[in-house]
Tab-separated table of C-alpha atoms in Angstrom:
chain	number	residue	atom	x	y	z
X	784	UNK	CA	116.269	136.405	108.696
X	785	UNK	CA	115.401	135.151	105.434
X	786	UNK	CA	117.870	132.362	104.016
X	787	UNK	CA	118.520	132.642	100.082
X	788	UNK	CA	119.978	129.870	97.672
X	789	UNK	CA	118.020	127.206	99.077
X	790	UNK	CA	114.210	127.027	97.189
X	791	UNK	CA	111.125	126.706	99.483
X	792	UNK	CA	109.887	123.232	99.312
X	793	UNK	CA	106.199	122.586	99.309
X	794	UNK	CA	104.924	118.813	99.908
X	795	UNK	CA	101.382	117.569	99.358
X	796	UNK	CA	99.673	114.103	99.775
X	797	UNK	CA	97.437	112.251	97.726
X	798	UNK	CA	96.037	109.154	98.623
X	799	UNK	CA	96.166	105.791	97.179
X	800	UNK	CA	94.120	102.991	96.106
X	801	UNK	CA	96.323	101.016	99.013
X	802	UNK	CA	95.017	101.954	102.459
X	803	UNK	CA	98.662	101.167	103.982
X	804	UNK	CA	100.658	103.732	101.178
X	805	UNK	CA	100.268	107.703	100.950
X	806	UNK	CA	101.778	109.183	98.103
X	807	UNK	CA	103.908	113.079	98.943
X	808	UNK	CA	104.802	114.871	96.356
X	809	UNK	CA	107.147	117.194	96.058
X	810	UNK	CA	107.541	120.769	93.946
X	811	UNK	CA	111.096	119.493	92.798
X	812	UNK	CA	112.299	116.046	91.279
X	813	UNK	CA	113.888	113.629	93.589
X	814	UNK	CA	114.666	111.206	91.146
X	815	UNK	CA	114.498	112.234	87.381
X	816	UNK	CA	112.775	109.850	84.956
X	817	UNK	CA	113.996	106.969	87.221
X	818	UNK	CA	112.534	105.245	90.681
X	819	UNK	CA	113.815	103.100	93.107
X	820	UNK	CA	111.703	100.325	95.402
X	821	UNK	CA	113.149	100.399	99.141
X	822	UNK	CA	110.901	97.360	100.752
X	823	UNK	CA	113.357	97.252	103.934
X	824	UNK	CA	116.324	98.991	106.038
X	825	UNK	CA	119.076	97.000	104.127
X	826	UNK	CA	117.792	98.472	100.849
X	827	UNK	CA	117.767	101.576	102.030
X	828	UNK	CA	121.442	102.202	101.775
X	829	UNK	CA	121.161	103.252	98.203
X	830	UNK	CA	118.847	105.966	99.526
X	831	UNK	CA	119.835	108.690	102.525
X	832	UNK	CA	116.490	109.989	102.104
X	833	UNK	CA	114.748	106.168	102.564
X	834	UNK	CA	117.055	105.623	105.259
X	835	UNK	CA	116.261	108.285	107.740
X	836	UNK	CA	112.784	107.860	106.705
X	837	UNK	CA	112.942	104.415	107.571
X	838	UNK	CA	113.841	106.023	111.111
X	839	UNK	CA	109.882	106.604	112.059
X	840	UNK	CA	109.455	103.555	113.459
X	841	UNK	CA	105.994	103.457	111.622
X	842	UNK	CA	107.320	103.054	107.706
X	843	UNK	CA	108.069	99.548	106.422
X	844	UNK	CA	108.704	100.593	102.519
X	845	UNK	CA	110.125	103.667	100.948
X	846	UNK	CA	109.628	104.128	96.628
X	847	UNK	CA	110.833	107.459	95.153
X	848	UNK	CA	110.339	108.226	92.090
X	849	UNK	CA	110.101	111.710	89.977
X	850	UNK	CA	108.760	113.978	92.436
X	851	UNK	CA	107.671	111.772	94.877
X	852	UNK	CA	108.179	109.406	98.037
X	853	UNK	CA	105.184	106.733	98.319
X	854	UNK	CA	105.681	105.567	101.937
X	855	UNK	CA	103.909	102.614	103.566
X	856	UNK	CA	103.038	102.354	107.253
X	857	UNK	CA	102.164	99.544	109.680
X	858	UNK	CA	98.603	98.745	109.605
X	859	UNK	CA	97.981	100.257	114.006
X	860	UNK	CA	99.292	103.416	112.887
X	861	UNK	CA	96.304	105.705	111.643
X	862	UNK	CA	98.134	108.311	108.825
X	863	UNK	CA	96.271	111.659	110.040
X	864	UNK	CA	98.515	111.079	113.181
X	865	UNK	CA	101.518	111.109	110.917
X	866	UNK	CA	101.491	113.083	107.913
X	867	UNK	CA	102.138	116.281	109.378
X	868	UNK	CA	105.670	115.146	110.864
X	869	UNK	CA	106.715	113.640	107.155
X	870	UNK	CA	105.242	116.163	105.326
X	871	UNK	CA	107.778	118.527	107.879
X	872	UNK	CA	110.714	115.965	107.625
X	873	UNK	CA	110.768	115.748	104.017
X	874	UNK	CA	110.256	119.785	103.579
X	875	UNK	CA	113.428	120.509	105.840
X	876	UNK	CA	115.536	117.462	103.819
X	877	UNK	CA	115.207	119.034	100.728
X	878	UNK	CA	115.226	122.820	101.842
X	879	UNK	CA	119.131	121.585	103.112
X	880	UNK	CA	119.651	120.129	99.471
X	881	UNK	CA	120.507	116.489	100.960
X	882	UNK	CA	121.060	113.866	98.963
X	883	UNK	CA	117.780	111.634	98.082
X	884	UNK	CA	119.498	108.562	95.754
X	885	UNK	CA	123.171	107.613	96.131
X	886	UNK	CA	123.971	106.292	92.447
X	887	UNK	CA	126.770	103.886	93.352
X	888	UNK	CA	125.102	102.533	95.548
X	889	UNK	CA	122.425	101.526	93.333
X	890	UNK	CA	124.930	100.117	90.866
X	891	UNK	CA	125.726	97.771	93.808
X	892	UNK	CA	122.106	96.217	94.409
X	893	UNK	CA	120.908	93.551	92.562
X	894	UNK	CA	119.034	94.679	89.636
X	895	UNK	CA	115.369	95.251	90.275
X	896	UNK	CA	113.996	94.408	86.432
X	897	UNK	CA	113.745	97.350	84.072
X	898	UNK	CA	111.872	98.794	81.262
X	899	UNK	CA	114.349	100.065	79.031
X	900	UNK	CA	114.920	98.371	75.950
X	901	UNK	CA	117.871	97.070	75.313
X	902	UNK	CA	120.049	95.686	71.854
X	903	UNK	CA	119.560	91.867	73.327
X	904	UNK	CA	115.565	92.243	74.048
X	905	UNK	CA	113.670	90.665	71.090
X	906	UNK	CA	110.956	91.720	69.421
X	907	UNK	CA	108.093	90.923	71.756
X	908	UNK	CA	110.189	91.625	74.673
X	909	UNK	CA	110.542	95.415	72.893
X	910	UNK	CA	107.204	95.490	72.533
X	911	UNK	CA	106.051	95.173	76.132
X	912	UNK	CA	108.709	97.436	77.628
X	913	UNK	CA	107.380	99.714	75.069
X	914	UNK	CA	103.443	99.499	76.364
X	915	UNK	CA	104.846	99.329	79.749
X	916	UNK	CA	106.863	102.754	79.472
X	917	UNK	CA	104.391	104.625	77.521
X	918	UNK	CA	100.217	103.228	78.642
X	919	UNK	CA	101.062	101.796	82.317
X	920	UNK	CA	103.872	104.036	84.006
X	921	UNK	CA	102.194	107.211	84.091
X	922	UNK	CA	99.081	105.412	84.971
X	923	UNK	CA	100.304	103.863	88.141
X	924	UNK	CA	102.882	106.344	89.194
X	925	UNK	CA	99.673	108.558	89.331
X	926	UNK	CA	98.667	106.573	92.094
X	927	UNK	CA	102.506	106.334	93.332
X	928	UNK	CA	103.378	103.177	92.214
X	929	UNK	CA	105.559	101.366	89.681
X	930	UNK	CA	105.583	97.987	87.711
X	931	UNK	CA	108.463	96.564	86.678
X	932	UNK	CA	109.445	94.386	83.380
X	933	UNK	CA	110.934	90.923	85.490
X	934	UNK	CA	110.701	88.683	82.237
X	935	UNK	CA	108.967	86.949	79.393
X	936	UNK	CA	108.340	83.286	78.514
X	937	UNK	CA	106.162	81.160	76.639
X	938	UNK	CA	103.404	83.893	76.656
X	939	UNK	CA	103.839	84.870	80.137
X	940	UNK	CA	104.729	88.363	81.276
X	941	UNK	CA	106.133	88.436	84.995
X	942	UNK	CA	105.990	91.785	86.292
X	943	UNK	CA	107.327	93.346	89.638
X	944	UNK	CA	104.293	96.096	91.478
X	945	UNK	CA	106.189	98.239	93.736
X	946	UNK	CA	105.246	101.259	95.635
X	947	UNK	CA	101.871	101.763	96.493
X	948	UNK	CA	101.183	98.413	93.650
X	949	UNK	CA	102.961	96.242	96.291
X	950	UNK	CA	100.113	94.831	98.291
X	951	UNK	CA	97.885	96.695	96.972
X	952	UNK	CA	94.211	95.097	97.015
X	953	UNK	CA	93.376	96.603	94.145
X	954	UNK	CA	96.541	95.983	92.163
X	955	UNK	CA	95.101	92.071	90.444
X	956	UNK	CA	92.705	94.070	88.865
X	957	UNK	CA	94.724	96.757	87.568
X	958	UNK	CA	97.351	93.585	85.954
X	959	UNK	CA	94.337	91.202	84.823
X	960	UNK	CA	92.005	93.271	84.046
X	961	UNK	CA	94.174	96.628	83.055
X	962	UNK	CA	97.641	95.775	82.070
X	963	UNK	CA	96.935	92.037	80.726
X	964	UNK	CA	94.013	92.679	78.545
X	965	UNK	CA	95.414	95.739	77.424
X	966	UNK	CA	99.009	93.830	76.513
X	967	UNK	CA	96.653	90.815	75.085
X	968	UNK	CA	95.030	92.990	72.562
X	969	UNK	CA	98.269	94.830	71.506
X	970	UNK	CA	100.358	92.314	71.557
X	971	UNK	CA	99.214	88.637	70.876
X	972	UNK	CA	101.752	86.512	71.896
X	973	UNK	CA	101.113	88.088	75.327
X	974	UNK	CA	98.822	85.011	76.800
X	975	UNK	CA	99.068	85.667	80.418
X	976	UNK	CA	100.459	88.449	82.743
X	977	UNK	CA	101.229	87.562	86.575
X	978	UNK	CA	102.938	89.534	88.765
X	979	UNK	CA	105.888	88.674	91.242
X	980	UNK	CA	105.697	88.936	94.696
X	981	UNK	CA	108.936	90.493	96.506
């Protein structure tokens, strides 16, 4: 019998530059315009969807963002033994319509840095966010990552790489060579840009 109401989900993987991540993406948004960085079980609350994931005892990290889950595994387990269970999981959890992102729970975390402007940023602060937002987000979250505004001072931009960024061995070249020249050029009190580690 054929159920109705419910769409058919269809999930594909695309690797990353990181060996450890694997990016699936889904045919529906999981978390519109926004994403959230799970890095453990206790962060996970804010997420149903991160914390049953974080049930395989193979996932240390969970980031969702848009249409996507970026997942990252311990380093023994080899991913063509595991993507066709999460590809299933995460197919049957959104078939049933389950909740991916609890909202008040994420007003209860600590804040995670952001990219929005806002009334108190000043003018170079604006600026960043703004090259951030509009040059580097679609550019990493094409390889299922995220970086995050953390703060600016004295010519130095800290950022926070999440996702498939976190770890990454790639990633110092994407922020020096990528995101700081880039940020150096267009915006020249930008000196420096270093990147936080979690």
């Amino acid at each position: 019998m054929i159920k109705t109401g419910n769409p058919v989900i269809s999930i594909y993987t695309e690797m990353t530059p990181n060996p450890e991540t694997m990016k699936f993406v889904a045919n529906k948004l999981l978390y519109p315009g926004r994403s959230i960085d799970l890095p453990d079980m206790e962060s996970a609350k804010a997420s149903p969807l991160a914390m049953e994931l974080f049930g395989f005892p193979f996932i240390k990290s969970v980031f969702i963002a848009s249409n996507f889950v970026t997942l990252t595994k311990t380093p023994e387990t080899e991913w063509s033994d595991v993507i066709p269970s999460i590809r299933q999981f995460l197919k049957d959890y959104l078939e049933e319509g389950k909740v991916v992102v609890n909202e008040e729970e994420i007003a209860a975390l600590k804040p995670q840095g952001s990219n929005e402007v806002s009334a108190d940023d000043d003018d170079v602060v604006k600026r960043i966010k703004e090259l951030l937002e509009n040059y580097v987000k679609p550019a990493v979250e094409m390889d299922g990552g995220a970086i995050q505004f953390k703060s600016y001072h004295d010519g130095v931009v800290n950022l926070m790489m999440q996702g498939s960024c976190s770890g990454c061995p790639s990633s110092m070249i994407t922020l020096k060579a990528g995101i700081e020249g880039m940020m150096k050029r267009m915006i020249p009190e930008v000196k420096e840009v270093v990147a936080e580690a979690e």
